[in-house]
mmCIF file of N, CA and C in Angstrom:
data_model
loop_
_atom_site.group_PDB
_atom_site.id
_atom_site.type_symbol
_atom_site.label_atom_id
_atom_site.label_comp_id
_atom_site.label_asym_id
_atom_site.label_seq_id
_atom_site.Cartn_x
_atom_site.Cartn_y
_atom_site.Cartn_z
ATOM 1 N N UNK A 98 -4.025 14.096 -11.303
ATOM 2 C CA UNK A 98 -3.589 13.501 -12.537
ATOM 3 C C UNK A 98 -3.867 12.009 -12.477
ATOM 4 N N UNK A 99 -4.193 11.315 -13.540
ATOM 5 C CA UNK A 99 -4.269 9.845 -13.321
ATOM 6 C C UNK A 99 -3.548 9.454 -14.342
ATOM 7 N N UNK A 100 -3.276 8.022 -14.355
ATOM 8 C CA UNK A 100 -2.642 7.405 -15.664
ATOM 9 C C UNK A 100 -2.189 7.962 -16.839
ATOM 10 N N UNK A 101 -0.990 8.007 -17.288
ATOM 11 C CA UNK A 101 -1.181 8.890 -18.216
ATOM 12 C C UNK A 101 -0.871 7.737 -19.756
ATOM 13 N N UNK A 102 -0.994 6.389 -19.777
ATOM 14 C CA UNK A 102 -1.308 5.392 -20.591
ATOM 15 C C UNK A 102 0.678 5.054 -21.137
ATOM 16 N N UNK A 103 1.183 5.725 -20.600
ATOM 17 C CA UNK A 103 2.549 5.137 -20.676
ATOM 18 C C UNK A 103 3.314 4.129 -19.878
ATOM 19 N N UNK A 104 4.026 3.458 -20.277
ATOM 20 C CA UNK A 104 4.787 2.377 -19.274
ATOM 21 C C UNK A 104 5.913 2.745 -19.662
ATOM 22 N N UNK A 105 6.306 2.896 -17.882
ATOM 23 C CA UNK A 105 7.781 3.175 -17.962
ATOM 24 C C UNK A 105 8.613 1.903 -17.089
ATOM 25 N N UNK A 106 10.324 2.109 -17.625
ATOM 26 C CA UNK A 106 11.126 0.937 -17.100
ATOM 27 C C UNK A 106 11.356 1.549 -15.414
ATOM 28 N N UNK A 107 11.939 0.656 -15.046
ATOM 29 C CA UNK A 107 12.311 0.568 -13.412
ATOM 30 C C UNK A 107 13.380 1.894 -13.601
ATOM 31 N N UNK A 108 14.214 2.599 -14.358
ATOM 32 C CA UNK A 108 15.015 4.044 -14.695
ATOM 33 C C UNK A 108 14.099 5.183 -14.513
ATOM 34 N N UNK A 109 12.693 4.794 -15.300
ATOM 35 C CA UNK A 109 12.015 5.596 -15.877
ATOM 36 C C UNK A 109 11.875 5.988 -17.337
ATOM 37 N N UNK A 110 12.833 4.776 -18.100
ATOM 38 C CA UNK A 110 12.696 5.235 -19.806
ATOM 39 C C UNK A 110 11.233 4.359 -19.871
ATOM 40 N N UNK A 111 10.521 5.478 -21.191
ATOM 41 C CA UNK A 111 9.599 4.826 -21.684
ATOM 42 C C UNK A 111 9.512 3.263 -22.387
ATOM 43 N N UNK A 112 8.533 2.248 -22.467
ATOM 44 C CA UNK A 112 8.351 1.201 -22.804
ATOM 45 C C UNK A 112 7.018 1.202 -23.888
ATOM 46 N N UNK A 113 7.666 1.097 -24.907
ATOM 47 C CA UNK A 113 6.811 0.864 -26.552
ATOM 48 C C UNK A 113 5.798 -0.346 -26.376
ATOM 49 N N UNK A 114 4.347 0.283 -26.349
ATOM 50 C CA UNK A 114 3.612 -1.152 -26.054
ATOM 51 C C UNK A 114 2.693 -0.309 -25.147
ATOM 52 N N UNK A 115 2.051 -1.695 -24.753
ATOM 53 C CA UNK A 115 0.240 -1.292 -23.773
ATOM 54 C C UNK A 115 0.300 -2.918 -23.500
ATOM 55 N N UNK A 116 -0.138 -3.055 -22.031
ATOM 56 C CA UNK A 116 -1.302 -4.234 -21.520
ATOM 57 C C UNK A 116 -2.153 -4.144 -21.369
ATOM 58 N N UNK A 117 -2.891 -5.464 -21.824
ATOM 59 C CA UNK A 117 -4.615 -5.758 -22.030
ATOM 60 C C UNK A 117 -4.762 -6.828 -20.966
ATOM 61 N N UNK A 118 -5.586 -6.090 -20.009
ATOM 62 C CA UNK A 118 -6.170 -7.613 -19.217
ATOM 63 C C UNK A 118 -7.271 -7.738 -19.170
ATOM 64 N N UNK A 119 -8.148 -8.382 -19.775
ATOM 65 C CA UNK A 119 -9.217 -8.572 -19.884
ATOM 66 C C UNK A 119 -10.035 -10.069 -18.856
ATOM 67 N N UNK A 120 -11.208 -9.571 -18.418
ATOM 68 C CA UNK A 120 -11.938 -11.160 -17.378
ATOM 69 C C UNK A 120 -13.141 -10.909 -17.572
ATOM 70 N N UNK A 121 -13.852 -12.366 -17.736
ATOM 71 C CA UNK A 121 -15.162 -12.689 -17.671
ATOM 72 C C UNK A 121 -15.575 -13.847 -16.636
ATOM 73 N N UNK A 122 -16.033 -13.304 -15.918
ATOM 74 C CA UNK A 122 -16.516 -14.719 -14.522
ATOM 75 C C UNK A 122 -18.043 -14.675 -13.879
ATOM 76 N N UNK A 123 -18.392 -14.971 -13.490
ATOM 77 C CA UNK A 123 -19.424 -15.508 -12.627
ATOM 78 C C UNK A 123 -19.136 -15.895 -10.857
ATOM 79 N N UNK A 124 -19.600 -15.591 -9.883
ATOM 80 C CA UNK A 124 -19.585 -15.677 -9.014
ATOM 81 C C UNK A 124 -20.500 -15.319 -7.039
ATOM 82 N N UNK A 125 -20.289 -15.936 -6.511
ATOM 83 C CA UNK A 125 -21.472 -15.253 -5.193
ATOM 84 C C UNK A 125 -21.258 -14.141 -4.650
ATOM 85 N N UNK A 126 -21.584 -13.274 -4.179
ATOM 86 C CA UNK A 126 -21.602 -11.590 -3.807
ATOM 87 C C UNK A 126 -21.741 -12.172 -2.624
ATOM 88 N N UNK A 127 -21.959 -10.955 -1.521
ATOM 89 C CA UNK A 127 -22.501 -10.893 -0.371
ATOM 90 C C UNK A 127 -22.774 -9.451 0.067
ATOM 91 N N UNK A 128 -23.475 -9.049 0.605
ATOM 92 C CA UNK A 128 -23.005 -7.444 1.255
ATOM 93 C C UNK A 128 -23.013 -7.671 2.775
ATOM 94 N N UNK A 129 -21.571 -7.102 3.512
ATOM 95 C CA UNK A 129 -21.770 -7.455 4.749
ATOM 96 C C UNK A 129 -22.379 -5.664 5.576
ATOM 97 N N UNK A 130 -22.525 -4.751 4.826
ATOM 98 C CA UNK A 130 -23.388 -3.912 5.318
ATOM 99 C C UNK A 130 -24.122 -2.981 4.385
ATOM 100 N N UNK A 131 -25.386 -2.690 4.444
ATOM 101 C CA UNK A 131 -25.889 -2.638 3.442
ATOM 102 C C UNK A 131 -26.804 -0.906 4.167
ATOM 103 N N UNK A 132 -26.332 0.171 4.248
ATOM 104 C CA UNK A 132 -27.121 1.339 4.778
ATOM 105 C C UNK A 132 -26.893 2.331 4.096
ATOM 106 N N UNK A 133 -27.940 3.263 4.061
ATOM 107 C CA UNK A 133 -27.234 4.516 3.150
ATOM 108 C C UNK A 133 -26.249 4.885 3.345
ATOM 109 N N UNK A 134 -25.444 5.540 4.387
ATOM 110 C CA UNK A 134 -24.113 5.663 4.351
ATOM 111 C C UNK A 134 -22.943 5.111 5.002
ATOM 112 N N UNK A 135 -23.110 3.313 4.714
ATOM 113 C CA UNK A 135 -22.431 2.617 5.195
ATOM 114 C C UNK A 135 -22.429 1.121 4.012
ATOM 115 N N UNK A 136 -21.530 0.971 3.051
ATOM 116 C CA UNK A 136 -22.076 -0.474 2.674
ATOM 117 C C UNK A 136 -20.670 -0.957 2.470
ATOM 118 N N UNK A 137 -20.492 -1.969 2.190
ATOM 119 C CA UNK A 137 -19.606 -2.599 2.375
ATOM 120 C C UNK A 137 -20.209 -4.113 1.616
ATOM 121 N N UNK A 138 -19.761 -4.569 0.061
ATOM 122 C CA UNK A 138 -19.893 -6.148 -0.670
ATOM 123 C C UNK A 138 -19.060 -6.656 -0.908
ATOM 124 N N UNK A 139 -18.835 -7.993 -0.494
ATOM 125 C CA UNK A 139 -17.383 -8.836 -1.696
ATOM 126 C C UNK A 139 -17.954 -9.954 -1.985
ATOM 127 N N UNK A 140 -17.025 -10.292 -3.218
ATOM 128 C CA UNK A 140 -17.739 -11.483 -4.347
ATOM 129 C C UNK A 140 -16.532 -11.753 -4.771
ATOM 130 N N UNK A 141 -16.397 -13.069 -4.776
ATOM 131 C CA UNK A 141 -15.407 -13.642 -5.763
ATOM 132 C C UNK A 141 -16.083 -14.553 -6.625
ATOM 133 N N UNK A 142 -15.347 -15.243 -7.456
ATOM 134 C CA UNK A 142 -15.801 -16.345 -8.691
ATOM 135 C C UNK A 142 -14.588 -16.561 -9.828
ATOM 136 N N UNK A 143 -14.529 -17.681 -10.329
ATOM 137 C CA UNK A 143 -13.929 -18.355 -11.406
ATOM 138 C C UNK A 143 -14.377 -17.559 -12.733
ATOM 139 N N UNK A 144 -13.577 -17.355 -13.684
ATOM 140 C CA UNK A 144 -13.373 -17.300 -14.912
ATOM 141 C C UNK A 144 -12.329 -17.525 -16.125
ATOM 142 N N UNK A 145 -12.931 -16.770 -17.192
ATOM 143 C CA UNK A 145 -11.505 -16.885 -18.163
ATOM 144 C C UNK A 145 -11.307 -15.301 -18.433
ATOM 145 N N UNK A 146 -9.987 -15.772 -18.174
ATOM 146 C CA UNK A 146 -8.722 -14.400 -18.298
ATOM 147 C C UNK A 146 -8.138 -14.446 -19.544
ATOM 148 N N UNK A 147 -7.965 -13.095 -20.128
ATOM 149 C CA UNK A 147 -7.135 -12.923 -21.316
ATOM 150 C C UNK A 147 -5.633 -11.457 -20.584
ATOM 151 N N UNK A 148 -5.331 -11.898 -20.849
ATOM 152 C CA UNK A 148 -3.563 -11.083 -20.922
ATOM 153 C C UNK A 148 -2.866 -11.152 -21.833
ATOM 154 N N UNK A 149 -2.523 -9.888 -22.092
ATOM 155 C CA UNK A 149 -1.446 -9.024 -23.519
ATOM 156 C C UNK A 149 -0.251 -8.105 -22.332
ATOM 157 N N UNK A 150 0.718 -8.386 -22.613
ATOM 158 C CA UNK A 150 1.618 -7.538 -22.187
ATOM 159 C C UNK A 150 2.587 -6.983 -23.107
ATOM 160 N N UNK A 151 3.127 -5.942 -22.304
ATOM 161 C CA UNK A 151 3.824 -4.920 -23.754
ATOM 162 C C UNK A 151 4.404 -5.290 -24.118
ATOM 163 N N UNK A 152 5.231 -6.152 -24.516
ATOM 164 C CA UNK A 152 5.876 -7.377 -25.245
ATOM 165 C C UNK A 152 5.243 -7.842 -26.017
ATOM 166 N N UNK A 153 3.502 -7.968 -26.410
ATOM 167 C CA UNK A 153 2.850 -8.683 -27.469
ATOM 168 C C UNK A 153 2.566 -9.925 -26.907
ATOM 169 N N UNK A 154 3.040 -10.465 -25.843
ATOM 170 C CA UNK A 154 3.041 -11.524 -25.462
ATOM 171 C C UNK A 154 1.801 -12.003 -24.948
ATOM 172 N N UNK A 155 0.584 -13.169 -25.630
ATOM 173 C CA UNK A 155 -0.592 -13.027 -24.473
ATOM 174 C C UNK A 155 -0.800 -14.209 -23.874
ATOM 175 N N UNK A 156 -2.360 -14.371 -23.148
ATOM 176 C CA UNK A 156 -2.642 -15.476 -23.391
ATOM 177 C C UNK A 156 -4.172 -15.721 -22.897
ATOM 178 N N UNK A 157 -4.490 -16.571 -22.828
ATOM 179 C CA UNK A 157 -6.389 -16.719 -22.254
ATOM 180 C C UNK A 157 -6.328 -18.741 -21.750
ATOM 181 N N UNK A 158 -6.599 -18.201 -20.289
ATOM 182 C CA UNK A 158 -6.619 -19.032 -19.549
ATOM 183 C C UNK A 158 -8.195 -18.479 -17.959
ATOM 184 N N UNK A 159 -7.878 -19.866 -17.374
ATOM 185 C CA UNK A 159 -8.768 -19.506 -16.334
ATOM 186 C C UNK A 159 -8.479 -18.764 -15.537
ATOM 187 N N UNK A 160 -9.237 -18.452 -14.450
ATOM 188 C CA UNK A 160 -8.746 -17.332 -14.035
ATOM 189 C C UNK A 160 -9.532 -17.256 -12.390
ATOM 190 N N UNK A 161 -9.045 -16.195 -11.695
ATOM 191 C CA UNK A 161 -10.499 -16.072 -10.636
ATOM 192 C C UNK A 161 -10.070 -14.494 -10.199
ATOM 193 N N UNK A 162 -10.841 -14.113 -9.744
ATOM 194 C CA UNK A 162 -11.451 -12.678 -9.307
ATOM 195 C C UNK A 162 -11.971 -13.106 -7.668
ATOM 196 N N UNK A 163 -11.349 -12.064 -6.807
ATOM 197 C CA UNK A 163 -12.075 -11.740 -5.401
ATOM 198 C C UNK A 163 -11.853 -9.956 -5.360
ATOM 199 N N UNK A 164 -13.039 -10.110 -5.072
ATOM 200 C CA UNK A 164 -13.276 -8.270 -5.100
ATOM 201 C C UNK A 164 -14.236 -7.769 -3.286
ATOM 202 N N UNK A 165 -13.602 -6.192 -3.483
ATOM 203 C CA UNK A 165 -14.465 -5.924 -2.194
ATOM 204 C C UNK A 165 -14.673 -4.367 -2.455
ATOM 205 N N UNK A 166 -15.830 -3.910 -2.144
ATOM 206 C CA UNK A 166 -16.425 -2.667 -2.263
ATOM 207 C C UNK A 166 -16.851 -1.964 -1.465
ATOM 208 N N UNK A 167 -15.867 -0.712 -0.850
ATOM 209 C CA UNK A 167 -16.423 -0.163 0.624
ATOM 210 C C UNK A 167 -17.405 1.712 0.491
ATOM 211 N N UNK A 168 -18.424 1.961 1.336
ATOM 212 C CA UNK A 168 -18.348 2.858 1.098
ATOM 213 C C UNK A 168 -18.743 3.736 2.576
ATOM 214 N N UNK A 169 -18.279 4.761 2.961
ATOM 215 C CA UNK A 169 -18.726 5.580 4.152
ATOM 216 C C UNK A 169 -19.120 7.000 3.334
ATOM 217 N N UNK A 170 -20.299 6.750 4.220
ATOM 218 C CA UNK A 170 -20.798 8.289 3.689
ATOM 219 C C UNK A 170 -20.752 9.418 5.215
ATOM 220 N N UNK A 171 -19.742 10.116 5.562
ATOM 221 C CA UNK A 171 -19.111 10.829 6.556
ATOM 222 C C UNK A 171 -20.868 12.292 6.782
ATOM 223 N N UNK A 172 -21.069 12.585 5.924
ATOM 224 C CA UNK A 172 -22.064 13.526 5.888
ATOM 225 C C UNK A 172 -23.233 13.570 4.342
ATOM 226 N N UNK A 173 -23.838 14.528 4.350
ATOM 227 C CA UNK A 173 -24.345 14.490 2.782
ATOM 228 C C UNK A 173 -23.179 14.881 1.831
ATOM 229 N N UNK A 174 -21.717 15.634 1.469
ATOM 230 C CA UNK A 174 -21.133 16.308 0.736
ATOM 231 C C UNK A 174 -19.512 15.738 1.029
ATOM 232 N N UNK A 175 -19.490 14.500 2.039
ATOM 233 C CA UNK A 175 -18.018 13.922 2.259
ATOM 234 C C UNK A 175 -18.205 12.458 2.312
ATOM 235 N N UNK A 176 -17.660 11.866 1.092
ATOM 236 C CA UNK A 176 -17.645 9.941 1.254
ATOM 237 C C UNK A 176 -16.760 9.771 1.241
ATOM 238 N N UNK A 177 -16.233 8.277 1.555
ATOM 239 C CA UNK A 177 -15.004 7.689 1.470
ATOM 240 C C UNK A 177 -15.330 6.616 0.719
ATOM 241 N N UNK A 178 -14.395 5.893 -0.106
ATOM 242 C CA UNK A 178 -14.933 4.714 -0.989
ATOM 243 C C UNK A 178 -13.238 3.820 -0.821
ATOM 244 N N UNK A 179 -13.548 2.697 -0.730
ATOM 245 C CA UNK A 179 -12.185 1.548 -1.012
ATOM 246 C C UNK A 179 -12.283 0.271 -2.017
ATOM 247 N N UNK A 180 -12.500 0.169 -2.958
ATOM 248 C CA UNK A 180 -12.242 -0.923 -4.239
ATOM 249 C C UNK A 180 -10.569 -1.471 -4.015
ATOM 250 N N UNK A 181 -10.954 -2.640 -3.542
ATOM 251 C CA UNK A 181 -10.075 -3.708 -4.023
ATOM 252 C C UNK A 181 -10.284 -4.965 -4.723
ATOM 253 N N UNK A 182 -9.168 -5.476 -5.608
ATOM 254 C CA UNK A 182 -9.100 -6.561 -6.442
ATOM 255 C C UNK A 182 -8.492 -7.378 -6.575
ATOM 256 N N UNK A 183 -8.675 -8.385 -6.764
ATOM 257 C CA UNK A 183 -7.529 -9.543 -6.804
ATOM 258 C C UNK A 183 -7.776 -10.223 -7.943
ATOM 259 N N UNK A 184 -7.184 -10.337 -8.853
ATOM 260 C CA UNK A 184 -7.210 -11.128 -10.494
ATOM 261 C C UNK A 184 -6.259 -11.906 -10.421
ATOM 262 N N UNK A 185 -6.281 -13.483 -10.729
ATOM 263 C CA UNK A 185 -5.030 -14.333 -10.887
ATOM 264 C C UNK A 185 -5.532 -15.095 -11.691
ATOM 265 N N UNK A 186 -4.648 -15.911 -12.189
ATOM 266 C CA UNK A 186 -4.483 -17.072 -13.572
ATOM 267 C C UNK A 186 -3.061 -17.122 -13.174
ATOM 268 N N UNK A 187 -2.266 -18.895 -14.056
ATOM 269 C CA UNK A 187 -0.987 -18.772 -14.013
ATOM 270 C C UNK A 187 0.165 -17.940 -14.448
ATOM 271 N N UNK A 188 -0.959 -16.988 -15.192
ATOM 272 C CA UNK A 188 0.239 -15.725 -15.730
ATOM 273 C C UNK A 188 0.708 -15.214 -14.751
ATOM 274 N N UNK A 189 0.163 -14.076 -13.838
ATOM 275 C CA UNK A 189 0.450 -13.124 -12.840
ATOM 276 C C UNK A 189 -0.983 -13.314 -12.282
ATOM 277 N N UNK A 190 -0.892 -12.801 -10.903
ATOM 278 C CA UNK A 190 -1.553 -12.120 -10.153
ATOM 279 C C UNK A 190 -1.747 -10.500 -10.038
ATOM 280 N N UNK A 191 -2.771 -10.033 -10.232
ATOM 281 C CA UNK A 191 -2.831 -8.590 -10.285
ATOM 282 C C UNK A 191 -3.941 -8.060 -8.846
ATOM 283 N N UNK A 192 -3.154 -7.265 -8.016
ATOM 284 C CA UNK A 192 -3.582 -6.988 -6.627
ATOM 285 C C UNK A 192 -4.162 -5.262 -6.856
ATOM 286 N N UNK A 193 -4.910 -5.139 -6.679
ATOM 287 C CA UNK A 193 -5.443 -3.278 -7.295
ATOM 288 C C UNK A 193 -6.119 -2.721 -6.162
ATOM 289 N N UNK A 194 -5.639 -1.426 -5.677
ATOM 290 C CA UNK A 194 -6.593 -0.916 -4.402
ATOM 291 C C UNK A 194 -6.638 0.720 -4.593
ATOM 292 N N UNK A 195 -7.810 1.300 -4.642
ATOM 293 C CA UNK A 195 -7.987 2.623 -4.933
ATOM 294 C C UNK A 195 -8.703 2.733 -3.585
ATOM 295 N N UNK A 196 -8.299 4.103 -3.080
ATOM 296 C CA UNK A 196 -8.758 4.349 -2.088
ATOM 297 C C UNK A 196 -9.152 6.125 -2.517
ATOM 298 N N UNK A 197 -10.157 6.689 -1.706
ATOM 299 C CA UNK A 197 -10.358 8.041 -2.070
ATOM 300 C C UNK A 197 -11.495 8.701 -1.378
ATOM 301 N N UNK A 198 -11.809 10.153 -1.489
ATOM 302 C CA UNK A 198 -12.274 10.630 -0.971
ATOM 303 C C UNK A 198 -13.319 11.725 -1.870
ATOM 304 N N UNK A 199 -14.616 11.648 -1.839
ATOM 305 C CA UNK A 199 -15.402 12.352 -2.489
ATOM 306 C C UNK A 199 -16.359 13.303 -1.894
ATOM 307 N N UNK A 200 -15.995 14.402 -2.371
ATOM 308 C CA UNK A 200 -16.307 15.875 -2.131
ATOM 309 C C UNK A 200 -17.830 16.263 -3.017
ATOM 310 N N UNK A 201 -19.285 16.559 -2.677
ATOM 311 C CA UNK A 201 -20.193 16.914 -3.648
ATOM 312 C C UNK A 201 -20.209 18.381 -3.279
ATOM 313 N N UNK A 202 -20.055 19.082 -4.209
ATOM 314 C CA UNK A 202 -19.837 20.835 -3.946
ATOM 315 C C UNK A 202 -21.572 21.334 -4.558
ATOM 316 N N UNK A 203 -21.747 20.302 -5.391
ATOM 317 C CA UNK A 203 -23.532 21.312 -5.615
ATOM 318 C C UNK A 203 -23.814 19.552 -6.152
ATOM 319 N N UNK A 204 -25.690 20.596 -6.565
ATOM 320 C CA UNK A 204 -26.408 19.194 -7.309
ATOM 321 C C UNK A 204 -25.626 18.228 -8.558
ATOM 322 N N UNK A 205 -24.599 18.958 -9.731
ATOM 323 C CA UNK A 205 -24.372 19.026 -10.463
ATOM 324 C C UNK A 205 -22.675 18.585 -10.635
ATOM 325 N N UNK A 206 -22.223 18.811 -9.711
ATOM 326 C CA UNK A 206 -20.947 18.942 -9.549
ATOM 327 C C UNK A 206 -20.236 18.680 -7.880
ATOM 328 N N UNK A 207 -18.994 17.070 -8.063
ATOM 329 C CA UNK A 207 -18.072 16.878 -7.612
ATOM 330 C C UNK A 207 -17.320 16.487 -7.547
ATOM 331 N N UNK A 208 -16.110 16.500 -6.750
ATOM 332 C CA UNK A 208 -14.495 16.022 -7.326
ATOM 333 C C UNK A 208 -14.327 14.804 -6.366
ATOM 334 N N UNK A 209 -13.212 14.410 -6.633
ATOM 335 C CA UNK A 209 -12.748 12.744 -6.182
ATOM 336 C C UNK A 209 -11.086 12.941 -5.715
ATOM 337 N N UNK A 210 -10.765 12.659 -4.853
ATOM 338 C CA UNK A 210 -8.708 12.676 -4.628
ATOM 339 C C UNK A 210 -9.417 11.245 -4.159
ATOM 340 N N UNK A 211 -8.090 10.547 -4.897
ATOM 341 C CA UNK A 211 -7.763 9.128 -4.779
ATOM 342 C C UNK A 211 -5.980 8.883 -4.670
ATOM 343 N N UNK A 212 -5.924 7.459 -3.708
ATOM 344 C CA UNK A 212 -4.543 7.405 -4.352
ATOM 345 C C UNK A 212 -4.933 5.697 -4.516
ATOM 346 N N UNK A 213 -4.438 5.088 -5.652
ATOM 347 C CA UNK A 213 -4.489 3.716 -6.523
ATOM 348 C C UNK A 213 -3.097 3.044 -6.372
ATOM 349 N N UNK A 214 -3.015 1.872 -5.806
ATOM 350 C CA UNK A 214 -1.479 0.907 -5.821
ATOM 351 C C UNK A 214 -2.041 -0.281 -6.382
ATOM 352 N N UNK A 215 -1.559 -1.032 -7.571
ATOM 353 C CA UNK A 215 -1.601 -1.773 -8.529
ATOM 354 C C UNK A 215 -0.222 -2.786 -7.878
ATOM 355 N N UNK A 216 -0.320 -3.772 -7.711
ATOM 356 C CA UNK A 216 0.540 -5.078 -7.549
ATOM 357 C C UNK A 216 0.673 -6.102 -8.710
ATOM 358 N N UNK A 217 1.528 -6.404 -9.229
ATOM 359 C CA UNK A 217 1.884 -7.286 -10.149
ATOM 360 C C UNK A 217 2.709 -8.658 -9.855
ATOM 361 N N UNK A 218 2.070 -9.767 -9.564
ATOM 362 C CA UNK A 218 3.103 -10.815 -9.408
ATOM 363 C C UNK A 218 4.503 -10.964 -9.918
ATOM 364 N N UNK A 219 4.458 -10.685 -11.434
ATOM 365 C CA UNK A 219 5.387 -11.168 -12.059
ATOM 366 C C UNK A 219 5.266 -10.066 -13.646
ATOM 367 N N UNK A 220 5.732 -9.019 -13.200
ATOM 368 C CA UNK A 220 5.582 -8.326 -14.170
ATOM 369 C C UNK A 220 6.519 -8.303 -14.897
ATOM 370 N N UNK A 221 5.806 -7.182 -16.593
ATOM 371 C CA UNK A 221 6.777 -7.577 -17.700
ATOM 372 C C UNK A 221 8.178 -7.149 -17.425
ATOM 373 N N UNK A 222 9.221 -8.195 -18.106
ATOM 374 C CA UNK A 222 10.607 -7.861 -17.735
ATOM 375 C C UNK A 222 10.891 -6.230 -18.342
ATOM 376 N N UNK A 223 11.707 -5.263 -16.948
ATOM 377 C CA UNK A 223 12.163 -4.044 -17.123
ATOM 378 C C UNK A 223 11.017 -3.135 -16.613
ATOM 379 N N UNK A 224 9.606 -3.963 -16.028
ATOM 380 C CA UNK A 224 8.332 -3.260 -15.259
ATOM 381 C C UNK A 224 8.529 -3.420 -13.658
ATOM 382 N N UNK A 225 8.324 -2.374 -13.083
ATOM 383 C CA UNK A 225 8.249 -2.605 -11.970
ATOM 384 C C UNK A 225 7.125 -3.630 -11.458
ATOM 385 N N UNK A 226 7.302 -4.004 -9.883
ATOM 386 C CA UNK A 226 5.890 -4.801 -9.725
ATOM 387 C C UNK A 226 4.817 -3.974 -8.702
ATOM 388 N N UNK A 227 5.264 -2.738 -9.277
ATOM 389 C CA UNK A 227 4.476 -2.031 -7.665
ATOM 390 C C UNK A 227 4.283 -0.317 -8.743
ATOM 391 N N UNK A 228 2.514 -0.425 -9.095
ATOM 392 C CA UNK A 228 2.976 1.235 -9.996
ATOM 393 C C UNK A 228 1.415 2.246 -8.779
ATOM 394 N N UNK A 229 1.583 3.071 -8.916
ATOM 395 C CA UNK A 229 1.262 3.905 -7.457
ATOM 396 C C UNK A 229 0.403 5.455 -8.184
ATOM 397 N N UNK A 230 -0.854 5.418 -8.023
ATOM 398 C CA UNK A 230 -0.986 6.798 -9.261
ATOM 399 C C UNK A 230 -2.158 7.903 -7.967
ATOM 400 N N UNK A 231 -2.196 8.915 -7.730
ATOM 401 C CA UNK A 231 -2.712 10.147 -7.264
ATOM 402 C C UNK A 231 -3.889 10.494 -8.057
ATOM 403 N N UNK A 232 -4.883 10.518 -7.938
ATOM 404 C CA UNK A 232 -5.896 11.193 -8.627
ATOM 405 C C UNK A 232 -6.576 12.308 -8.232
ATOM 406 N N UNK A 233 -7.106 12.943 -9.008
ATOM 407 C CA UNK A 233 -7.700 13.800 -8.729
ATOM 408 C C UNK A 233 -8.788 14.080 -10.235
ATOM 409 N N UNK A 234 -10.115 14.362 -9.501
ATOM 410 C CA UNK A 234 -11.244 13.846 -11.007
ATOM 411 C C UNK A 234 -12.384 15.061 -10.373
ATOM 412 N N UNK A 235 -12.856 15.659 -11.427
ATOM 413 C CA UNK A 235 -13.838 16.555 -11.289
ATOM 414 C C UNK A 235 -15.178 15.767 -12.396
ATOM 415 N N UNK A 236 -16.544 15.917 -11.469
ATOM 416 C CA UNK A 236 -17.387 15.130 -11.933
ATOM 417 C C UNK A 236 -18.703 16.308 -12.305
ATOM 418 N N UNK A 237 -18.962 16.269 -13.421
ATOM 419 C CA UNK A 237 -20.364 16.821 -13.886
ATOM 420 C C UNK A 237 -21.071 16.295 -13.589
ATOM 421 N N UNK A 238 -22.386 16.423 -13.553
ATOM 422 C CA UNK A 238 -23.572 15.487 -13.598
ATOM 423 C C UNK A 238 -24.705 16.187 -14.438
ATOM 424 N N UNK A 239 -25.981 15.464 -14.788
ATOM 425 C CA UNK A 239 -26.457 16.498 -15.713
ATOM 426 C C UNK A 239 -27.778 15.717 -16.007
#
């Protein structure tokens, strides 16, 4: 299951509303390993950030981004992948790490189990700062 586009309070009652975080930046990459089944890039850089929180509340300021992109390829039909993020401006800091495991069962077709922890500096009042989601994704190809 992934996201299911609701925000709930620290109880668990629902919260009326959606956040928008939106970034545009520029910045230097690197890859510190670069093999078919081994790579591993991070890049950070400056930009401008826009934030809406479920409150309506927004704003667009600067911003910066450090990112890192892992991947192990265990055999032809078992990878491992790790995306992490770091987004800040004086609003909040937003910390994001999906981690997971990908299964190719044919040419055409494979699935993904992930588990995703999202960090929030300073989240909206009655939000937790820590939301935690399980995935599981079946992939066509075609």
């Amino acid at each position: 299951m992934q996201y299911d586009g609701f925000l709930t309070s620290n109880t668990g009652a629902v919260i009326n509303g959606e956040e928008t975080d939106a970034f545009i930046g520029f910045g230097p990459g690197y890859r510190v390993f670069n093999q078919p089944n081994h790579a591993w890039r991070v890049q950070a850089g400056p930009g401008v950030r826009y934030y809406e929180d479920a409150n309506n509340v927004d704003e667009t300021e600067v911003g910066f981004i450090a990112a890192s992109r892992y991947f192990y390829g265990f055999n032809e039909t078992v990878s491992f992948t790790m995306d992490t993020d770091i987004l800040g401006s004086d609003t909040n800091t937003i910390v994001s790490n999906d981690a997971g495991v990908n299964f190719r069962m044919s040419d055409n077709l494979s699935t993904r189990v992930s588990y995703r922890t999202d960090y929030n500096t300073d989240p909206t009042p009655g939000l937790k700062s820590t939301d935690n989601t399980i995935g599981v994704s079946l992939v066509l190809g075609f």
